[in-house]
Short mmCIF file of N, CA and C in Angstrom, two decimals:
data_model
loop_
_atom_site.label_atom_id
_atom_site.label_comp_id
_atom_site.label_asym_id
_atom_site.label_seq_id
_atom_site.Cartn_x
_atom_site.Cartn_y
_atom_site.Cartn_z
N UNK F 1 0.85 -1.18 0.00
CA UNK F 1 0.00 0.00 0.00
C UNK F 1 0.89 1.23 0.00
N UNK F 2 0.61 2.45 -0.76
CA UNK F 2 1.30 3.25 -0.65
C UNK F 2 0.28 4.34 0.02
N UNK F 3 1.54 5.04 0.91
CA UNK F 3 0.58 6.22 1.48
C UNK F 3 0.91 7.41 1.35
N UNK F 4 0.39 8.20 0.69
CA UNK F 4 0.73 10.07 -0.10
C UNK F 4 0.35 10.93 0.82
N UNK F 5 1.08 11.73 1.60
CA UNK F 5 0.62 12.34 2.47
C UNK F 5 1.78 12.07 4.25
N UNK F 6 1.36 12.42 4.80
CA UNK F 6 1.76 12.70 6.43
C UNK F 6 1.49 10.95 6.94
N UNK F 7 1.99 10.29 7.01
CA UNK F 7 1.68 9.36 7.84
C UNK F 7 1.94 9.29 9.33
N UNK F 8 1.29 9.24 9.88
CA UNK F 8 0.91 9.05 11.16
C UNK F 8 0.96 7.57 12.02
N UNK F 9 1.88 7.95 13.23
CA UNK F 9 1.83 6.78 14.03
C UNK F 9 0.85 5.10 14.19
N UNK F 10 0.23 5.80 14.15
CA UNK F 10 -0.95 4.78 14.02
C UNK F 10 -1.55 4.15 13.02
N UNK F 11 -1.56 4.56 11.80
CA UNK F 11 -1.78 4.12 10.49
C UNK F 11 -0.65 3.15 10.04
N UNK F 12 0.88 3.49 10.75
CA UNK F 12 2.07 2.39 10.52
C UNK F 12 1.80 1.61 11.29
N UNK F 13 1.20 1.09 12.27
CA UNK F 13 1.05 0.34 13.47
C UNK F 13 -0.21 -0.37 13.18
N UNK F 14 -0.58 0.17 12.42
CA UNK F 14 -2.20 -0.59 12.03
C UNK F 14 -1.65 -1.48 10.83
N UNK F 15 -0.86 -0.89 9.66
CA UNK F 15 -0.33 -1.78 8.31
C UNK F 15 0.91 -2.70 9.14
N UNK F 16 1.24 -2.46 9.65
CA UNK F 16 2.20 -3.40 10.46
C UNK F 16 1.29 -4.80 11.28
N UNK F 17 0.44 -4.27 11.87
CA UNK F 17 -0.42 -5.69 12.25
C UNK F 17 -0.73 -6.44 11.66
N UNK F 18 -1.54 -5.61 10.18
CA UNK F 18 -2.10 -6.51 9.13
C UNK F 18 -1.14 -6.82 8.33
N UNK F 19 0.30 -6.99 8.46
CA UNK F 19 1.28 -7.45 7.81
C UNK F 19 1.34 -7.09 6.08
N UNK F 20 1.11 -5.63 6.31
CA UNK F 20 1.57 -4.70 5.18
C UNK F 20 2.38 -4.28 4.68
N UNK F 21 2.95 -4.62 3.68
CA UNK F 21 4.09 -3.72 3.32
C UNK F 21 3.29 -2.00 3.01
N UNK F 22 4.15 -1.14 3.24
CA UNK F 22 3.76 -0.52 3.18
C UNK F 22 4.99 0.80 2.46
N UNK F 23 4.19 1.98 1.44
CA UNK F 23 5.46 2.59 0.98
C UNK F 23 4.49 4.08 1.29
N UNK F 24 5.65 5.01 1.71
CA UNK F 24 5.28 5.94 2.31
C UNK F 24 5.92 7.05 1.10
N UNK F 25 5.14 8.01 1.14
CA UNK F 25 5.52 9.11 -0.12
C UNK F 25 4.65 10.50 1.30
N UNK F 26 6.04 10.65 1.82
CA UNK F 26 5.38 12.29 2.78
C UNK F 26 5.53 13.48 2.28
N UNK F 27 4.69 13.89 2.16
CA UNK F 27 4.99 15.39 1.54
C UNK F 27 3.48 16.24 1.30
N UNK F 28 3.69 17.83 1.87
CA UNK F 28 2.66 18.48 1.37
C UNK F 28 2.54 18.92 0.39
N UNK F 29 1.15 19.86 0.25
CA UNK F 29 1.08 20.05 -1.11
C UNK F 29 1.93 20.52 -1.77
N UNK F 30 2.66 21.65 -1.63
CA UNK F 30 3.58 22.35 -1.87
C UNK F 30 4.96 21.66 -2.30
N UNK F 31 4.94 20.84 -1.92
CA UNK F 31 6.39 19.40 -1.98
C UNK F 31 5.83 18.41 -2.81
N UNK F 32 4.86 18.37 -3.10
CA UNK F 32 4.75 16.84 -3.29
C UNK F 32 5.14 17.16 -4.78
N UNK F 33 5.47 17.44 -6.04
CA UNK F 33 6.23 16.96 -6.98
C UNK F 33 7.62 16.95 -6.80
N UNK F 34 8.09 17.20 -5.48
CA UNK F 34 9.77 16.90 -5.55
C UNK F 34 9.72 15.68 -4.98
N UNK F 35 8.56 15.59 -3.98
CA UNK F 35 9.05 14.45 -3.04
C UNK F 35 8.80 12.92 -4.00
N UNK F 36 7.60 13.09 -4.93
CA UNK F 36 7.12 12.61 -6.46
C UNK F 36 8.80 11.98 -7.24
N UNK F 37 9.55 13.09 -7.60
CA UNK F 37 10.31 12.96 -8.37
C UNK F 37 11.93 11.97 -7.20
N UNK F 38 11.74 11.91 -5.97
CA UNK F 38 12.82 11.72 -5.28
C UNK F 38 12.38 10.13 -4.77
N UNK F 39 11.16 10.01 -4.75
CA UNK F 39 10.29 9.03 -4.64
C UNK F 39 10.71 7.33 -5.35
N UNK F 40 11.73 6.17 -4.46
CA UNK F 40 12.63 5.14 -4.72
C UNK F 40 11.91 3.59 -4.57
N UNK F 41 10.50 3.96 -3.93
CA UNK F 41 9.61 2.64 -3.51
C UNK F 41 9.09 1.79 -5.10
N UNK F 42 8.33 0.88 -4.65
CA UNK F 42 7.96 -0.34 -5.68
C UNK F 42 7.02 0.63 -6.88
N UNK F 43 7.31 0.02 -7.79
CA UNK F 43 6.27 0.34 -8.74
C UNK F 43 5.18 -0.65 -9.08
N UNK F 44 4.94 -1.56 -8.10
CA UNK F 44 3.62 -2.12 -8.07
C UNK F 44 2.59 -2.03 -7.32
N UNK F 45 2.27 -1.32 -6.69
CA UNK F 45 1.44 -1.27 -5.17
C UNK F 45 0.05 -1.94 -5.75
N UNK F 46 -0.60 -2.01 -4.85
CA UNK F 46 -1.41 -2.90 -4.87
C UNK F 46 -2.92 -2.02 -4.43
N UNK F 47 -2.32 -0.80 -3.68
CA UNK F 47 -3.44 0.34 -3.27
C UNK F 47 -2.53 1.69 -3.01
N UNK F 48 -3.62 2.51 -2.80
CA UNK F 48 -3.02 3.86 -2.57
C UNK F 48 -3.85 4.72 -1.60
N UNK F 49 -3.49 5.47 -0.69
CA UNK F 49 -4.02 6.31 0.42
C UNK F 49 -3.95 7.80 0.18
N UNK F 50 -4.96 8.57 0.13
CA UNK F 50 -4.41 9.64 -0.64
C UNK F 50 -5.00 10.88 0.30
N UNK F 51 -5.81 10.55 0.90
CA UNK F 51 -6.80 11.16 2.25
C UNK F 51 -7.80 12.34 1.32
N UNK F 52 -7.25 13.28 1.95
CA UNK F 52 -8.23 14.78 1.75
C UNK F 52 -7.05 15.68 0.65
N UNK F 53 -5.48 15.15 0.84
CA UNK F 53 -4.40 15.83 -0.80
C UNK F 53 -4.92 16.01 -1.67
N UNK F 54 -5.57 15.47 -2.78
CA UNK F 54 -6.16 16.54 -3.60
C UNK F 54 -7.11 17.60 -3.69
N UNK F 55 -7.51 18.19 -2.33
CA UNK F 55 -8.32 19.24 -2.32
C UNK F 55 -7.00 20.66 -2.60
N UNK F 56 -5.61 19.97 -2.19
CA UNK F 56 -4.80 21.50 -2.13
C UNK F 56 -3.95 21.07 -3.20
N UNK F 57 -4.50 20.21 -4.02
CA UNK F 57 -3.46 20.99 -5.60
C UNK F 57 -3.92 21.70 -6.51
N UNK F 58 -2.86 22.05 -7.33
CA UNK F 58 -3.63 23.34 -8.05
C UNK F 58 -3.77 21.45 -9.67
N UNK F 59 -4.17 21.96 -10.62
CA UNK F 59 -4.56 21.30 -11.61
C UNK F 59 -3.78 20.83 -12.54
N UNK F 60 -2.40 21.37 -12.35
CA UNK F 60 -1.41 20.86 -13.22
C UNK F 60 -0.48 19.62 -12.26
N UNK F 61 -1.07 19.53 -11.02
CA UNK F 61 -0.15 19.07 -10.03
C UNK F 61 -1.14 17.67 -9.78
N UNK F 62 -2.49 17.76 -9.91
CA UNK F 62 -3.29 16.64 -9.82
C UNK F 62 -3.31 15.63 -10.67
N UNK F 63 -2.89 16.60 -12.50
CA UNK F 63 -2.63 16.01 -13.92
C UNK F 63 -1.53 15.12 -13.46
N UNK F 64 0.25 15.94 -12.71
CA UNK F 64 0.94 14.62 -12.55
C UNK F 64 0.97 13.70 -11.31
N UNK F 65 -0.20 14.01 -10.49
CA UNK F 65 0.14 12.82 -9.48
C UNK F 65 -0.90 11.78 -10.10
N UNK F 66 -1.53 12.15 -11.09
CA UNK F 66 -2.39 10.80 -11.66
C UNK F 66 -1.73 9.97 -12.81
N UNK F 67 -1.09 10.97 -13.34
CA UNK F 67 0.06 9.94 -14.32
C UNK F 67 1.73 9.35 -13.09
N UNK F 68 1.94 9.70 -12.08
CA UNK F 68 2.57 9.28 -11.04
C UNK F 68 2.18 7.74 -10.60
N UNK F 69 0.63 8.02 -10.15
CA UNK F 69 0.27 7.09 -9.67
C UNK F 69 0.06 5.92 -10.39
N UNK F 70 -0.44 6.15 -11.68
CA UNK F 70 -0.60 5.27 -13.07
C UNK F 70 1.01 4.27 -12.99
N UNK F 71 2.03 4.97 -13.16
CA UNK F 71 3.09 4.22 -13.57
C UNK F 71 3.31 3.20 -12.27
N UNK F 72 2.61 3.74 -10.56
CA UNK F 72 3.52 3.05 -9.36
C UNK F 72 2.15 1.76 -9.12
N UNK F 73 1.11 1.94 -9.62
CA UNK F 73 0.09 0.86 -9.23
C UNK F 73 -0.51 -0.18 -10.12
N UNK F 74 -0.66 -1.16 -9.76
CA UNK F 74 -1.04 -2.21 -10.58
C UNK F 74 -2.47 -2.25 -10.86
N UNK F 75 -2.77 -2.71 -12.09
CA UNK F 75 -4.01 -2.40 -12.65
C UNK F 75 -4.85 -3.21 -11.73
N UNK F 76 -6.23 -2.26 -11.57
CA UNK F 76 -6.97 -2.66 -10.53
C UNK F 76 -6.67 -2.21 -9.09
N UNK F 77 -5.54 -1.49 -9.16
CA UNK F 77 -5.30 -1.31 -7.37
C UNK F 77 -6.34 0.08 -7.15
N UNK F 78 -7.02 -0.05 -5.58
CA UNK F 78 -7.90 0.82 -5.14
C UNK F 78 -7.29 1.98 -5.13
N UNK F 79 -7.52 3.48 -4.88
CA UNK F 79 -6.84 4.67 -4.81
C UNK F 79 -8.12 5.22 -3.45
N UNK F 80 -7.89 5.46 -2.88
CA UNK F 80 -8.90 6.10 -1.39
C UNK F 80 -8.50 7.65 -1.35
N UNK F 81 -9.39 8.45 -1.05
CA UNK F 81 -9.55 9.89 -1.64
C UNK F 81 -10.74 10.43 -1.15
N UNK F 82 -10.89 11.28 0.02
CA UNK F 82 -11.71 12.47 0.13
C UNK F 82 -11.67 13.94 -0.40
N UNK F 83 -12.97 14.37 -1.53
CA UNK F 83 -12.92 15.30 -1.72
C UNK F 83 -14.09 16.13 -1.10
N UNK F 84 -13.74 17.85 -0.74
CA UNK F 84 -14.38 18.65 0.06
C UNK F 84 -15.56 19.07 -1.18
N UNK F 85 -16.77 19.09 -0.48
CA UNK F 85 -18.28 19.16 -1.59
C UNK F 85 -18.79 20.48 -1.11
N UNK F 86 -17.69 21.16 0.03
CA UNK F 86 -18.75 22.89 0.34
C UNK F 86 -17.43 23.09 1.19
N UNK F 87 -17.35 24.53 0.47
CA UNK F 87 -16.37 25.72 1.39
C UNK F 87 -17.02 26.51 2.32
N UNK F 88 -16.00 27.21 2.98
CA UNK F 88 -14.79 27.04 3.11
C UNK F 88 -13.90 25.44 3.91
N UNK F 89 -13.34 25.50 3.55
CA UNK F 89 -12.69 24.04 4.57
C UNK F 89 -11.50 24.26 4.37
N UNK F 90 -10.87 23.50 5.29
CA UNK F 90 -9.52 23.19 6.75
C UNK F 90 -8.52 23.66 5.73
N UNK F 91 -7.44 24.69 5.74
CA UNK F 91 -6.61 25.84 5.32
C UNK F 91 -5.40 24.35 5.33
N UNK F 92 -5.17 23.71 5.63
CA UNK F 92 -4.20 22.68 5.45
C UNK F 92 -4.26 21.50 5.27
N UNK F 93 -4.30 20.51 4.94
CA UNK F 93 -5.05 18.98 4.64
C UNK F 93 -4.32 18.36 6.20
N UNK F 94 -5.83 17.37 6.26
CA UNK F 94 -6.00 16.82 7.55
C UNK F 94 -5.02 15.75 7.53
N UNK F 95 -4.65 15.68 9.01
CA UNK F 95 -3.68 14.29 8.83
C UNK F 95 -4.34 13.17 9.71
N UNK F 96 -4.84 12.29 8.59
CA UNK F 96 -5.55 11.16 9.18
C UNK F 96 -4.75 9.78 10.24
N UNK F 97 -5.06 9.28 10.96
CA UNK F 97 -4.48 8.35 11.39
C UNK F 97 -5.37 6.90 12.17
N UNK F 98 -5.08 5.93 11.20
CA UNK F 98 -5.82 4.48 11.10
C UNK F 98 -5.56 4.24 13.07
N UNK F 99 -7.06 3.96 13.62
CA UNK F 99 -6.91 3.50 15.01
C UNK F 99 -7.32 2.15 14.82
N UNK F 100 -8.29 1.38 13.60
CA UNK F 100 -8.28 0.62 14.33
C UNK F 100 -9.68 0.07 12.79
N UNK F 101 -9.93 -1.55 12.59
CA UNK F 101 -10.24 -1.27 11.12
C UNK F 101 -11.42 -0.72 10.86
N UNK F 102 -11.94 -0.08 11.73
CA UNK F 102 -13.13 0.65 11.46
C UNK F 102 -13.08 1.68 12.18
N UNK F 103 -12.37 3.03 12.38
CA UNK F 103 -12.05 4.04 12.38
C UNK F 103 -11.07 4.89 12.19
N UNK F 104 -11.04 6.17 12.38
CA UNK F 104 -9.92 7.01 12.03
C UNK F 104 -10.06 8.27 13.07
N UNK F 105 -8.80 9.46 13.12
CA UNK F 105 -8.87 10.16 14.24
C UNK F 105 -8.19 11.12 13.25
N UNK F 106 -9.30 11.90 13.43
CA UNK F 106 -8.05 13.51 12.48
C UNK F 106 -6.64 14.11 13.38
N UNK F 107 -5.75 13.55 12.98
CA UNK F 107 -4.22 14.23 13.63
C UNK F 107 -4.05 15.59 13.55
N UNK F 108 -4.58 16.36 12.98
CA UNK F 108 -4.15 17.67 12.92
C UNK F 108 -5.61 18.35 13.08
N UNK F 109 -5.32 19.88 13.24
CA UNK F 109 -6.18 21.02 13.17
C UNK F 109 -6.54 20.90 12.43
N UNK F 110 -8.35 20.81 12.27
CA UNK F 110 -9.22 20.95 11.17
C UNK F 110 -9.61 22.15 11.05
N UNK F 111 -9.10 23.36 11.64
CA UNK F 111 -9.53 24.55 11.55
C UNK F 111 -10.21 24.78 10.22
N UNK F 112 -11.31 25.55 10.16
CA UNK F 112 -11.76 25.94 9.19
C UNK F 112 -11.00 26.91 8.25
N UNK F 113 -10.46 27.07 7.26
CA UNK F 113 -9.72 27.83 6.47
C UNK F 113 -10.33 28.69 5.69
N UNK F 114 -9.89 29.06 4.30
CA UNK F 114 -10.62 30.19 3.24
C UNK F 114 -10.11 29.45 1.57
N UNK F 115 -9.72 28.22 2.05
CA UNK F 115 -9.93 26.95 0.78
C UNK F 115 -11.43 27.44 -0.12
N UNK F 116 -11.21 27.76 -0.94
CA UNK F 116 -12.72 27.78 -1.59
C UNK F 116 -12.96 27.37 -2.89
N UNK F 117 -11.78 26.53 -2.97
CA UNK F 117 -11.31 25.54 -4.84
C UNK F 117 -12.21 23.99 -4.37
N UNK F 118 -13.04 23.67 -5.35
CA UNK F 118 -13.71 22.38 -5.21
C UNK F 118 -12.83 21.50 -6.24
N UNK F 119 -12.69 20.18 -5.97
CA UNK F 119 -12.01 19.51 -7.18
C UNK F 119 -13.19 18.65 -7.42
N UNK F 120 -14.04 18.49 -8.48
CA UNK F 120 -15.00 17.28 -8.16
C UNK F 120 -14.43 16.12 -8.59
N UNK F 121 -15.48 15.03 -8.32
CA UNK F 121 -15.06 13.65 -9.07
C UNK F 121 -15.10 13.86 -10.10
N UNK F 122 -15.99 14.49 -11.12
CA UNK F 122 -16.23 14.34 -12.45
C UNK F 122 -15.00 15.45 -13.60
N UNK F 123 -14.34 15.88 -12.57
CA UNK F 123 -13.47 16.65 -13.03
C UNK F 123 -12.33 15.73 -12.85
N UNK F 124 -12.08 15.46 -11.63
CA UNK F 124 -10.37 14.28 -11.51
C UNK F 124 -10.54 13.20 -12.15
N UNK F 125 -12.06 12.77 -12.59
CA UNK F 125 -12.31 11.84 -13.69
C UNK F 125 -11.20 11.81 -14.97
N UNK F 126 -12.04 13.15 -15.71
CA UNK F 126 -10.97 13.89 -17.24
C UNK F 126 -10.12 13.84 -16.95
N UNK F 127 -8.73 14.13 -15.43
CA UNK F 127 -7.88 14.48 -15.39
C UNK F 127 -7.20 13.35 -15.20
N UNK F 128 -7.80 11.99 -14.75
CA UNK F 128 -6.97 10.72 -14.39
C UNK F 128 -7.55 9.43 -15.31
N UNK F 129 -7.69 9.64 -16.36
CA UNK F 129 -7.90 8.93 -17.58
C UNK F 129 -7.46 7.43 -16.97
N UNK F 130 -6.39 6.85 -16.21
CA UNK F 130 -6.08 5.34 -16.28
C UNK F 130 -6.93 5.12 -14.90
N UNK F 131 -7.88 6.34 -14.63
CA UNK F 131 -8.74 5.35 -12.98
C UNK F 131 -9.95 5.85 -13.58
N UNK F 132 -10.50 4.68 -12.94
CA UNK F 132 -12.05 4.88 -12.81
C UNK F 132 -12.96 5.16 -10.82
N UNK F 133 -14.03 5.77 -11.23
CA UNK F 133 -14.12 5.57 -9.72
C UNK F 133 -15.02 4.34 -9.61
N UNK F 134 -15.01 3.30 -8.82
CA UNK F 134 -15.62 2.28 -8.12
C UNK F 134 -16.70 2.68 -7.11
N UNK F 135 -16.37 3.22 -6.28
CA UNK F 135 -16.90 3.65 -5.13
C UNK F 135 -17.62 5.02 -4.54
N UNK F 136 -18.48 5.50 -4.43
CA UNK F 136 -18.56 7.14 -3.66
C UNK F 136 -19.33 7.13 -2.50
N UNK F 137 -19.23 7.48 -1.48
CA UNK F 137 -19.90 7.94 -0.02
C UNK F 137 -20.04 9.61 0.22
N UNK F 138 -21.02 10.16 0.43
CA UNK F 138 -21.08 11.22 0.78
C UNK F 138 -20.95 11.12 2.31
N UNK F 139 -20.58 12.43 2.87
CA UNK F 139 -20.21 11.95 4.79
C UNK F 139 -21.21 13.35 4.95
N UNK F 140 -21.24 13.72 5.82
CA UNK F 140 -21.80 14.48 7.01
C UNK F 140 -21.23 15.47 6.82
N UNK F 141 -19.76 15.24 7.22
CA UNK F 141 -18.60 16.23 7.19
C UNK F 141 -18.92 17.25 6.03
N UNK F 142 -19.43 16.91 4.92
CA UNK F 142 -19.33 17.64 3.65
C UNK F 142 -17.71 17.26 2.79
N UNK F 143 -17.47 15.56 2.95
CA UNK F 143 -16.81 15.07 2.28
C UNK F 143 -17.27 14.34 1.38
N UNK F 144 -17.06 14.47 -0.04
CA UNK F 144 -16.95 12.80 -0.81
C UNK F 144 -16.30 11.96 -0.55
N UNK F 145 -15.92 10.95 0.02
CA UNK F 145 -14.99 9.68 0.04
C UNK F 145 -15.68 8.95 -1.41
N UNK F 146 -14.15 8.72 -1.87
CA UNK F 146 -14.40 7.91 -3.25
C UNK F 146 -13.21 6.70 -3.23
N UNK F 147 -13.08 5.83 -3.77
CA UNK F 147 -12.44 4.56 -4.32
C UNK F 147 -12.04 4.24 -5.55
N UNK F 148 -11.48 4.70 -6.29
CA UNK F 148 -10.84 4.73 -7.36
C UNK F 148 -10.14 3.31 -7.57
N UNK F 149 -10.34 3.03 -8.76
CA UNK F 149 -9.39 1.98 -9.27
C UNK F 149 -8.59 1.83 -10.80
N UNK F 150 -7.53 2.33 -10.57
CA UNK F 150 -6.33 1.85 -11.84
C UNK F 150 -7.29 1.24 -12.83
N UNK F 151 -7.30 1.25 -14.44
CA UNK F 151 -7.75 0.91 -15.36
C UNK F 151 -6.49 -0.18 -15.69
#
């Protein structure tokens, strides 16, 4: 499983139980095409963790983490992804952390921010041509959770 984003104590301790390999790609928005390009793990993963990160890229940066992700995952692997469905929301992406297999605990300040860029599904659709989405949940929160899967 690869995980894009901040990983958190507990999310390694959770893939460690379930005897995961696991490949970690940390970096914010702002980093993440260097950390992309510096980036030495498998090019087969099998899934991908991507949390609430694409609410803070701009559109040329979403274009390459979907051709990124295309080359590191094997066809069919899931992609997990919350996108924000109403502004304003949290000025920094949340850092999630796995407690346990049926929950999660936001690690960081969800402060409300002045974020007011929506990415929809039907837009990261056009933009990630080798995934399809599988899955969508609307939450409470005023999240989409979606499930993507590699073509």
């Amino acid at each position: 499983v690869l995980d894009v984003g901040m990983l958190r104590p507990g999310s390694l301790r959770f893939f460690a139980e379930q005897g995961v390999d696991l490949g970690v790609l940390g970096a914010e928005p702002e980093t993440l095409l260097e950390s992309m390009e510096d980036f030495t793990g498998a090019d087969a993963f099998g899934g991908a963790l991507l949390w609430d990160l694409p609410n803070y890229l701009e559109e040329p940066d979403l274009v390459a983490l979907g051709a990124w992700l295309e080359q590191r995952l094997a066809p069919g692997a899931p992609v997990y992804l919350a996108l924000a469905t109403r502004t304003p929301y949290a000025a920094r992406p949340r850092h999630y952390e796995i407690v346990d297999a049926g929950h999660l605990r936001v690690a960081a300040d969800p402060t409300v921010g002045d974020r007011e860029v929506i990415i929809s599904g039907p837009k990261l659709d056009r933009l990630w041509a080798a995934f399809e989405v599988d899955r969508s949940f609307l939450l409470r929160n005023g999240s989409q959770e979606y499930v993507w899967r590699r073509v």
